[in-house]
Amino acid sequence: MSDKKYYIETYGCQMNFSDSEIVNSIMAERGMRQAQGAEDADIIFINTCSIRDNAERKVWDRLKYFRSLRRKQNNEKIVGVLGCMAERIREKFLDEHKLVDMVVGPDAYRDIPKLLEEVEDGRKAVNVLLSLEETYADISPVRMTGNGVTAFVSIMRGCDNMCSFCVVPFTRGRERSRSADSIIEEIQALSDNGYKEVTVLGQNVNSYNDNCTSFAELMYRASQVNPEMRIRFSTSHPKDFPNELLHVINEQPNICNYIHIPAQSGSSEVLKKMRRPYTREQYLELIDNMRALIPGVSLSTDIITGFCGETEKQHEETMSLMKFVRYDLAYMFAYSERERTLAHRKYEDDIPEEVKKRRLSEIISQQMHIQEENNALELGNRHLVLVEGTSKRNEHQLNGRTDTNKMVVFDQVDFQHGDYVEVEITGNTSATLLAKPIRKSSIGEFYSTETSVLAVD
Ligand code: SAH
Ligand code: SF4
Ligand code: F3S
């Protein structure tokens, strides 16, 4: 088996990308090498997402392509479905469609070598058991495709929130936190290997709890590993955002001033049907509190349009909430009904597709406009940018993000990937800031001078 090459293709959220790195580690331990692409692989894994119907459709198209590849090359490629769709579709996948040889759910990746042996023996292999404990804490993810500067670290798995539209609790199982010590060790190892930014991941990081270590405490510990390493986090559920955490974010210069805080809707009635346990007013109060405790904090959101029974007035409430908050970034989706969810059982998916789409395009165009205005206000501002890579459009330009998660492009002088560069913003689009580089800097230097300038002012 170890002379075979594997290829892994990943769809869905950052959590799935992080899981693929765990699979890489499990495969590397068995001496397996990565192939360049599906075409030259003996084993193809597809790590899948079920969040919306179009996410699943993409996967079916790829599976059909893999089947045609198998036919064309006339070989015995093994095709394995991993991740959330594996959990949803299970054995049915193997029986009804001759597209797949193995199906592995998100808590069963340790079993992959054994399952591959079963497939080699001519059997179809399945493990979709969800676990109450698995966190892969002892597995060091193998980061084979990244930029060497930024990395994801999963700190918890599963979700207990049961928002009525969402399939994640069914595909990922119960919420569980990974031990704080193992997380800090992983961040230390990344720092030792030259990484400069870590994003800690969970479906709701605010409910992290390891033997009474809270998320705020974990973030504080993470920030102390290396003061020159940036820490980001995603996602936060608005139901619980303690002030203690806001203080830690504000006080530690290497914890980024950026919070992804999905509202989903601006209507309290819709939120209730979504089983999001906050009202429009409570959400807006939370935003006010964040802005009071972290001056200049950047905020982003997720929004669903056309949820069951959403009226035109309720849609307008979402528009007005977004206008009020003026997010720097928003991920916006048309509602897609998922089997097994409460919304599927209880409510009718009654908003016509064209209405969902029209509402979606209304919120998107409003948001683009707001982002452009927000970005225009940045003109002349100084930011510290962590260089992540070379611009795809122009090899003489670099790109990276500000502490507030805005993408910035500027001319290469003699900087390296992984450097912190102080820049001055000179222009913008709705998605990107353009800047001129001032000097190579560091978190320590940039934020201490920034404070002294403020003090003089
Ligand atoms: N745990 C995160 C979200 C993970 S899923 C949180 O609670 O914020 C990412 C986003 O996909 C959700 O925030 C939601 O906006 C969207 N989403 C989830 N289920 C969906 C569905 N059935 N139809 C459309 N969008 C959905
Ligand atoms: Fe889904 Fe809600 Fe859990 Fe997020 S918090 S993953 S939207 S159930
Ligand atoms: Fe998709 Fe699963 Fe993530 S459904 S969004 S890959 S948790």
Coordinates of C-alpha atoms and ligand atoms in Angstrom, one line a residue:
M1 CA 0.0 0.0 0.0
S2 CA 2.8 2.5 0.9
D3 CA 4.1 2.7 -2.7
K4 CA 0.7 4.2 -3.7
K5 CA 0.2 7.9 -4.2
Y6 CA -2.9 9.7 -2.9
Y7 CA -4.6 13.0 -3.7
I8 CA -7.0 14.9 -1.5
E9 CA -9.4 17.5 -2.7
T10 CA -11.2 19.6 -0.1
Y11 CA -14.5 21.5 -0.2
G12 CA -16.4 23.4 2.5
C13 CA -15.3 25.3 5.5
Q14 CA -11.8 25.9 7.1
M15 CA -12.5 23.1 9.4
N16 CA -12.6 20.7 6.5
F17 CA -9.2 22.1 5.2
S18 CA -7.8 21.5 8.7
D19 CA -9.2 18.0 8.7
S20 CA -7.5 17.3 5.4
E21 CA -4.2 18.1 7.1
I22 CA -5.0 15.5 9.7
V23 CA -5.6 13.0 7.0
N24 CA -2.3 14.0 5.4
S25 CA -0.6 13.2 8.7
I26 CA -2.3 9.8 9.0
M27 CA -1.3 9.0 5.4
A28 CA 2.3 10.3 5.9
E29 CA 2.7 8.1 8.9
R30 CA 2.0 5.1 6.7
G31 CA 4.7 6.3 4.2
M32 CA 2.2 7.4 1.6
R33 CA 3.2 10.1 -0.8
Q34 CA 0.9 12.9 -2.2
A35 CA 0.2 12.9 -5.9
Q36 CA 0.2 16.2 -7.9
G37 CA -3.5 15.7 -8.9
A38 CA -6.3 13.3 -9.3
E39 CA -4.9 12.2 -12.6
D40 CA -1.7 10.6 -11.3
A41 CA -3.1 9.3 -8.0
D42 CA -3.8 5.7 -7.0
I43 CA -6.1 6.9 -4.2
I44 CA -8.4 9.9 -4.5
F45 CA -10.0 11.4 -1.4
I46 CA -12.7 14.0 -1.7
N47 CA -13.4 15.8 1.6
T48 CA -16.9 17.0 1.2
C49 CA -19.4 19.7 2.5
S50 CA -23.2 19.4 2.9
I51 CA -24.0 22.9 4.0
R52 CA -26.0 23.8 0.9
D53 CA -27.3 21.8 -2.1
N54 CA -24.9 23.4 -4.5
A55 CA -21.9 22.3 -2.3
E56 CA -23.1 18.7 -2.7
R57 CA -23.8 19.1 -6.4
K58 CA -20.1 20.1 -7.0
V59 CA -19.0 16.9 -5.3
W60 CA -21.3 14.7 -7.4
D61 CA -19.8 16.3 -10.5
R62 CA -16.3 15.6 -9.3
L63 CA -17.1 12.0 -8.5
K64 CA -18.4 11.5 -12.0
Y65 CA -15.2 13.0 -13.3
F66 CA -13.2 10.6 -11.2
R67 CA -15.2 7.7 -12.6
S68 CA -14.5 8.9 -16.2
L69 CA -10.8 9.1 -15.3
R70 CA -10.9 5.6 -14.0
R71 CA -12.4 4.4 -17.3
K72 CA -10.1 6.4 -19.4
Q73 CA -6.9 5.4 -17.6
N74 CA -8.3 1.9 -17.2
N75 CA -6.9 1.5 -13.7
E76 CA -7.9 0.7 -10.2
K77 CA -8.0 4.1 -8.6
I78 CA -9.6 4.0 -5.2
V79 CA -12.1 6.8 -4.6
G80 CA -13.0 7.7 -1.0
V81 CA -15.6 10.2 0.2
L82 CA -14.6 11.9 3.4
G83 CA -16.3 14.6 5.5
C84 CA -19.8 15.9 6.0
M85 CA -21.4 14.3 2.9
A86 CA -20.0 10.9 3.9
E87 CA -21.9 11.3 7.1
R88 CA -25.1 12.2 5.3
I89 CA -25.1 9.8 2.5
R90 CA -23.3 6.8 4.0
E91 CA -23.8 3.3 2.6
K92 CA -26.3 4.6 0.1
F93 CA -23.3 6.1 -1.6
L94 CA -21.8 2.7 -2.2
D95 CA -24.9 0.8 -3.1
E96 CA -26.7 3.1 -5.5
H97 CA -23.8 4.6 -7.3
K98 CA -20.7 2.9 -8.6
L99 CA -18.7 6.0 -8.0
V100 CA -17.1 5.3 -4.6
D101 CA -15.1 2.6 -2.8
M102 CA -15.0 4.0 0.7
V103 CA -16.9 6.4 2.9
V104 CA -15.4 7.9 6.0
G105 CA -17.1 10.4 8.3
P106 CA -15.2 13.2 10.1
D107 CA -14.6 11.3 13.3
A108 CA -13.2 8.2 11.7
Y109 CA -10.0 9.3 9.9
R110 CA -7.8 7.2 12.2
D111 CA -9.5 4.2 10.5
I112 CA -8.5 5.2 7.0
P113 CA -5.5 2.8 6.7
K114 CA -7.6 -0.1 7.8
L115 CA -10.4 0.9 5.5
L116 CA -8.0 1.1 2.6
E117 CA -6.9 -2.5 3.3
E118 CA -10.5 -3.6 3.1
V119 CA -10.9 -1.9 -0.2
E120 CA -7.7 -3.6 -1.5
D121 CA -9.3 -6.9 -0.4
G122 CA -12.1 -6.2 -2.7
R123 CA -14.6 -5.0 -0.2
K124 CA -16.4 -1.6 0.1
A125 CA -15.4 0.1 3.3
V126 CA -17.4 2.4 5.5
N127 CA -16.9 4.1 8.9
V128 CA -19.3 7.0 9.6
L129 CA -19.4 6.6 13.4
L130 CA -19.5 9.9 15.2
S131 CA -17.6 10.2 18.4
L132 CA -18.2 12.0 21.7
E133 CA -14.4 12.3 22.3
E134 CA -12.4 12.4 19.1
T135 CA -10.4 15.6 18.7
Y136 CA -7.3 14.3 16.9
A137 CA -5.4 16.1 19.6
D138 CA -2.3 13.9 19.3
I139 CA -2.1 14.1 15.6
S140 CA 0.2 16.9 14.2
P141 CA -1.5 18.1 11.0
V142 CA 0.8 17.9 7.9
R143 CA 0.5 21.2 6.1
M144 CA 1.5 20.4 2.6
T145 CA -0.1 23.0 0.5
G146 CA -0.1 26.2 2.6
N147 CA 1.9 29.3 2.3
G148 CA 4.2 28.6 5.3
V149 CA 3.0 31.8 7.0
T150 CA -0.6 31.2 8.1
A151 CA -2.1 28.0 9.5
F152 CA -5.4 26.7 10.9
V153 CA -5.7 25.0 14.3
S154 CA -8.9 23.2 15.2
I155 CA -9.7 23.6 18.9
M156 CA -13.1 21.9 19.0
R157 CA -15.3 19.7 16.9
G158 CA -19.0 19.2 16.4
C159 CA -21.8 21.6 17.3
D160 CA -24.7 21.4 19.8
N161 CA -26.5 24.5 18.7
M162 CA -29.1 23.0 16.4
C163 CA -29.9 26.1 14.4
S164 CA -33.0 25.0 12.6
F165 CA -31.6 25.5 9.1
C166 CA -28.2 23.8 9.6
V167 CA -27.0 20.3 8.9
V168 CA -23.7 20.6 10.8
P169 CA -24.9 19.1 14.1
F170 CA -25.9 16.0 12.1
T171 CA -22.7 15.7 10.0
R172 CA -20.2 16.6 12.7
G173 CA -21.9 15.3 15.9
R174 CA -21.7 16.6 19.4
E175 CA -19.6 19.5 20.5
R176 CA -16.3 18.7 22.2
S177 CA -13.2 20.7 23.1
R178 CA -9.6 19.7 22.5
S179 CA -7.2 19.9 25.4
A180 CA -5.8 23.4 25.9
D181 CA -2.2 22.0 26.4
S182 CA -2.3 20.2 23.0
I183 CA -3.5 23.4 21.3
I184 CA -0.8 25.5 22.8
E185 CA 1.8 22.8 21.9
E186 CA 0.6 22.9 18.3
I187 CA 0.8 26.7 18.2
Q188 CA 4.3 26.5 19.7
A189 CA 5.4 24.0 17.0
L190 CA 4.0 26.3 14.3
S191 CA 5.9 29.2 15.7
D192 CA 9.1 27.1 15.9
N193 CA 8.6 26.3 12.2
G194 CA 8.4 30.0 11.2
Y195 CA 4.6 30.4 11.0
K196 CA 3.4 33.9 11.8
E197 CA -0.3 33.6 12.1
V198 CA -2.7 31.0 13.5
T199 CA -6.5 30.9 13.1
V200 CA -8.1 28.8 15.8
L201 CA -11.3 27.1 14.5
G202 CA -14.5 25.8 15.8
Q203 CA -18.2 26.1 14.9
N204 CA -18.6 28.2 18.0
V205 CA -15.3 28.9 19.6
N206 CA -16.9 31.0 22.4
S207 CA -18.3 27.8 23.9
Y208 CA -14.8 26.3 24.1
N209 CA -14.3 24.6 27.5
D210 CA -11.5 22.3 28.5
N211 CA -11.7 21.4 32.2
C212 CA -12.8 25.0 32.9
T213 CA -10.3 26.7 30.6
S214 CA -12.5 29.2 28.8
F215 CA -12.0 30.5 25.3
A216 CA -10.8 33.8 26.7
E217 CA -8.2 32.0 28.8
L218 CA -7.1 29.9 25.8
M219 CA -6.7 33.0 23.7
Y220 CA -4.6 34.6 26.4
R221 CA -2.4 31.6 26.5
A222 CA -2.2 31.4 22.7
S223 CA -1.2 35.1 22.6
Q224 CA 1.8 34.4 25.0
V225 CA 3.4 31.7 22.8
N226 CA 5.1 34.2 20.6
P227 CA 4.3 37.9 20.8
E228 CA 5.2 38.2 17.1
M229 CA 2.6 35.6 16.1
R230 CA -0.8 36.7 15.2
I231 CA -3.9 34.9 16.5
R232 CA -7.2 34.9 14.8
F233 CA -10.4 32.9 15.6
S234 CA -13.6 31.8 13.9
T235 CA -16.6 31.4 14.4
S236 CA -18.3 33.2 17.3
H237 CA -21.9 32.7 18.0
P238 CA -23.7 35.9 19.2
K239 CA -25.4 34.0 22.0
D240 CA -22.3 34.1 24.3
F241 CA -19.6 36.8 24.0
P242 CA -18.2 37.5 27.4
N243 CA -16.6 40.9 28.1
E244 CA -13.5 39.0 29.4
L245 CA -12.8 37.8 25.9
L246 CA -13.3 41.3 24.4
H247 CA -10.8 42.7 26.9
V248 CA -8.2 40.0 26.0
I249 CA -8.6 40.8 22.3
N250 CA -8.2 44.5 23.0
E251 CA -5.3 44.1 25.3
Q252 CA -3.1 41.6 23.5
P253 CA -1.6 43.3 20.4
N254 CA -1.1 40.0 18.6
I255 CA -4.8 38.9 18.9
C256 CA -6.4 40.4 15.7
N257 CA -9.1 43.0 16.0
Y258 CA -11.5 41.2 13.8
I259 CA -14.6 39.2 14.8
H260 CA -16.7 37.0 12.6
I261 CA -20.1 37.2 14.3
P262 CA -22.8 35.8 12.0
A263 CA -26.2 37.4 12.4
Q264 CA -28.0 35.2 9.9
S265 CA -31.0 37.6 9.8
G266 CA -32.0 41.0 10.9
S267 CA -35.5 40.0 12.0
S268 CA -36.2 38.8 15.5
E269 CA -39.1 36.6 14.2
V270 CA -36.9 34.9 11.7
L271 CA -34.1 34.5 14.2
K272 CA -36.6 32.7 16.5
K273 CA -37.6 30.3 13.7
M274 CA -33.9 29.8 13.0
R275 CA -33.4 28.9 16.6
R276 CA -30.8 31.5 17.0
P277 CA -31.3 32.5 20.7
Y278 CA -31.0 36.3 20.4
T279 CA -33.1 39.2 19.0
R280 CA -32.2 41.9 16.6
E281 CA -31.9 44.3 19.5
Q282 CA -29.7 42.0 21.6
Y283 CA -27.4 41.4 18.5
L284 CA -27.1 45.2 18.0
E285 CA -26.3 45.7 21.7
L286 CA -23.6 43.2 21.4
I287 CA -22.1 45.0 18.4
D288 CA -22.2 48.3 20.3
N289 CA -20.4 46.6 23.2
M290 CA -17.8 45.2 21.0
R291 CA -17.1 48.5 19.4
A292 CA -17.0 50.2 22.8
L293 CA -14.5 47.7 24.3
I294 CA -12.4 47.2 21.1
P295 CA -12.1 50.6 19.3
G296 CA -11.7 50.1 15.6
V297 CA -12.7 46.4 15.7
S298 CA -13.6 45.0 12.3
L299 CA -16.7 42.8 12.0
S300 CA -18.0 40.3 9.5
T301 CA -21.2 38.2 9.3
D302 CA -23.0 35.4 7.6
I303 CA -26.6 36.0 6.3
I304 CA -29.2 33.7 4.9
T305 CA -31.9 35.1 2.6
G306 CA -35.3 33.5 1.9
F307 CA -35.6 31.4 5.0
C308 CA -39.0 29.6 5.4
G309 CA -41.8 32.2 5.6
E310 CA -39.4 35.3 5.3
T311 CA -41.6 38.3 4.4
E312 CA -40.5 41.3 2.3
K313 CA -40.6 43.3 5.6
Q314 CA -38.3 40.8 7.3
H315 CA -35.9 40.9 4.4
E316 CA -35.9 44.7 4.7
E317 CA -35.0 44.2 8.4
T318 CA -31.9 42.2 7.3
M319 CA -31.0 45.0 4.9
S320 CA -31.3 47.6 7.6
L321 CA -29.3 45.6 10.2
M322 CA -26.5 45.3 7.7
K323 CA -26.7 49.0 6.9
F324 CA -26.6 49.8 10.6
V325 CA -23.6 47.6 11.4
R326 CA -21.7 48.3 8.3
Y327 CA -19.7 45.1 8.2
D328 CA -16.3 45.0 6.6
L329 CA -17.1 41.6 5.1
A330 CA -20.2 39.4 4.7
Y331 CA -20.8 35.8 3.5
M332 CA -24.3 35.8 2.0
F333 CA -26.4 32.7 1.0
A334 CA -29.8 31.8 -0.3
Y335 CA -31.5 29.4 2.0
S336 CA -31.1 25.7 1.0
E337 CA -33.3 23.2 2.7
R338 CA -31.4 20.3 4.3
E339 CA -32.9 17.0 5.3
R340 CA -33.2 16.1 9.0
T341 CA -33.0 19.7 10.2
L342 CA -35.8 21.2 12.3
A343 CA -36.7 23.6 9.5
H344 CA -37.1 20.7 7.1
R345 CA -39.4 18.9 9.5
K346 CA -41.4 21.9 10.8
Y347 CA -41.5 24.6 8.1
E348 CA -42.2 24.9 4.5
D349 CA -39.4 26.0 2.2
D350 CA -41.9 28.4 0.6
I351 CA -39.9 31.3 -0.8
P352 CA -39.6 30.9 -4.5
E353 CA -36.1 30.5 -5.8
E354 CA -36.2 33.7 -7.8
V355 CA -37.3 35.7 -4.7
K356 CA -34.5 34.2 -2.7
K357 CA -32.0 35.1 -5.5
R358 CA -33.4 38.6 -5.8
R359 CA -33.1 39.2 -2.1
L360 CA -29.7 37.8 -2.1
S361 CA -28.5 40.1 -4.9
E362 CA -30.0 43.1 -3.0
I363 CA -28.1 42.4 0.1
I364 CA -24.9 41.6 -1.9
S365 CA -25.0 44.9 -3.8
Q366 CA -25.8 46.9 -0.6
Q367 CA -22.9 45.1 1.1
M368 CA -20.4 45.8 -1.8
H369 CA -21.3 49.5 -1.6
I370 CA -20.8 49.6 2.2
Q371 CA -17.4 47.8 1.9
E372 CA -16.3 50.2 -0.8
E373 CA -17.2 53.1 1.5
N374 CA -15.5 51.5 4.5
N375 CA -12.4 50.9 2.5
A376 CA -12.4 54.4 1.1
L377 CA -12.2 55.7 4.7
E378 CA -8.9 53.8 5.0
L379 CA -7.1 56.2 2.6
G380 CA -4.0 57.6 4.3
N381 CA -4.2 55.1 7.3
R382 CA -1.2 53.1 8.4
H383 CA -1.5 49.4 8.9
L384 CA 0.7 46.5 9.8
V385 CA 0.5 43.8 7.0
L386 CA 1.7 40.3 7.3
V387 CA 3.0 39.3 3.9
E388 CA 1.3 36.0 2.9
G389 CA 2.4 35.7 -0.8
T390 CA 3.1 37.2 -4.1
S391 CA 0.2 38.7 -6.0
K392 CA -1.2 36.4 -8.7
R393 CA -1.8 39.2 -11.0
N394 CA 1.6 40.9 -10.7
E395 CA 4.8 39.2 -9.6
H396 CA 6.3 42.5 -8.5
Q397 CA 3.5 42.9 -5.9
L398 CA 2.9 41.3 -2.5
N399 CA -0.3 40.6 -0.7
G400 CA -1.2 40.1 2.9
R401 CA -3.8 41.1 5.5
T402 CA -4.2 43.8 8.1
D403 CA -4.9 43.0 11.7
T404 CA -8.5 43.8 10.8
N405 CA -8.5 41.1 8.1
K406 CA -8.4 43.4 5.0
M407 CA -6.5 42.2 2.0
V408 CA -3.8 44.6 1.0
V409 CA -1.7 44.7 -2.2
F410 CA 1.6 46.6 -2.4
D411 CA 4.9 46.8 -4.4
Q412 CA 7.7 44.4 -3.6
V413 CA 10.8 46.1 -2.3
D414 CA 12.9 43.5 -0.6
F415 CA 10.4 41.9 1.7
Q416 CA 10.0 38.2 2.4
H417 CA 6.8 36.1 2.8
G418 CA 6.2 36.1 6.6
D419 CA 7.5 39.7 7.2
Y420 CA 5.4 42.3 8.9
V421 CA 5.4 45.5 6.8
E422 CA 4.1 48.9 7.8
V423 CA 2.1 50.3 4.8
E424 CA 0.1 53.4 4.0
I425 CA -3.2 52.9 2.2
T426 CA -3.3 54.7 -1.1
G427 CA -6.4 53.3 -2.9
N428 CA -9.1 50.7 -2.7
T429 CA -11.8 48.5 -4.3
S430 CA -14.7 46.8 -2.5
A431 CA -12.5 43.8 -1.8
T432 CA -8.9 45.0 -1.6
L433 CA -6.8 47.9 -0.3
L434 CA -3.9 49.2 -2.3
A435 CA -0.9 50.6 -0.4
K436 CA 2.6 51.8 -0.4
P437 CA 5.1 50.1 1.8
I438 CA 6.8 52.2 4.4
R439 CA 9.2 49.8 6.2
K440 CA 9.6 46.4 7.6
S441 CA 8.3 46.3 11.1
S442 CA 7.0 44.0 13.9
I443 CA 4.0 43.8 16.1
G444 CA 6.0 45.1 19.1
E445 CA 7.4 48.1 17.2
F446 CA 4.2 49.0 15.2
Y447 CA 1.8 49.0 18.1
S448 CA 4.1 50.7 20.6
T449 CA 4.7 53.6 18.1
E450 CA 1.0 53.7 17.3
T451 CA 0.2 54.1 21.0
S452 CA 2.8 56.8 21.5
V453 CA 1.4 58.8 18.5
L454 CA -2.0 58.5 20.1
A455 CA -0.5 59.7 23.4
V456 CA 1.0 62.7 21.8
D457 CA -2.2 63.5 20.0
Ligands
SAH1 N1 -20.9 27.7 13.0 C1 -21.0 28.8 12.2 C2 -21.5 28.6 10.8 C3 -21.1 27.4 10.0 S1 -21.9 27.2 8.5 C4 -21.9 29.7 12.9 O1 -22.8 29.4 13.6 O2 -21.8 30.9 12.7 C5 -21.6 28.7 7.7 C6 -22.8 29.5 7.2 O3 -23.5 28.8 6.3 C7 -23.8 29.8 8.3 O4 -23.4 30.8 9.2 C8 -25.0 30.1 7.5 O5 -25.1 31.5 7.2 C9 -24.8 29.3 6.2 N2 -25.8 28.2 6.2 C10 -25.9 27.1 7.0 N3 -26.9 26.3 6.7 C11 -27.4 26.9 5.6 C12 -28.5 26.5 4.7 N4 -29.3 25.4 5.0 N5 -28.8 27.3 3.7 C13 -28.1 28.4 3.4 N6 -27.0 28.8 4.2 C14 -26.7 28.0 5.2
SF4_2 FE1 -24.8 25.3 12.2 FE2 -25.7 26.9 14.1 FE3 -23.9 25.1 14.7 FE4 -23.2 27.2 13.3 S1 -23.9 27.2 15.4 S2 -22.7 25.1 12.8 S3 -25.1 27.5 12.0 S4 -26.0 24.6 14.0
F3S3 FE1 -19.6 22.1 5.2 FE2 -19.3 20.4 7.0 FE3 -18.0 22.6 7.1 S1 -21.2 20.8 6.1 S2 -19.4 24.0 6.1 S3 -17.7 21.1 5.6 S4 -18.8 21.5 8.9

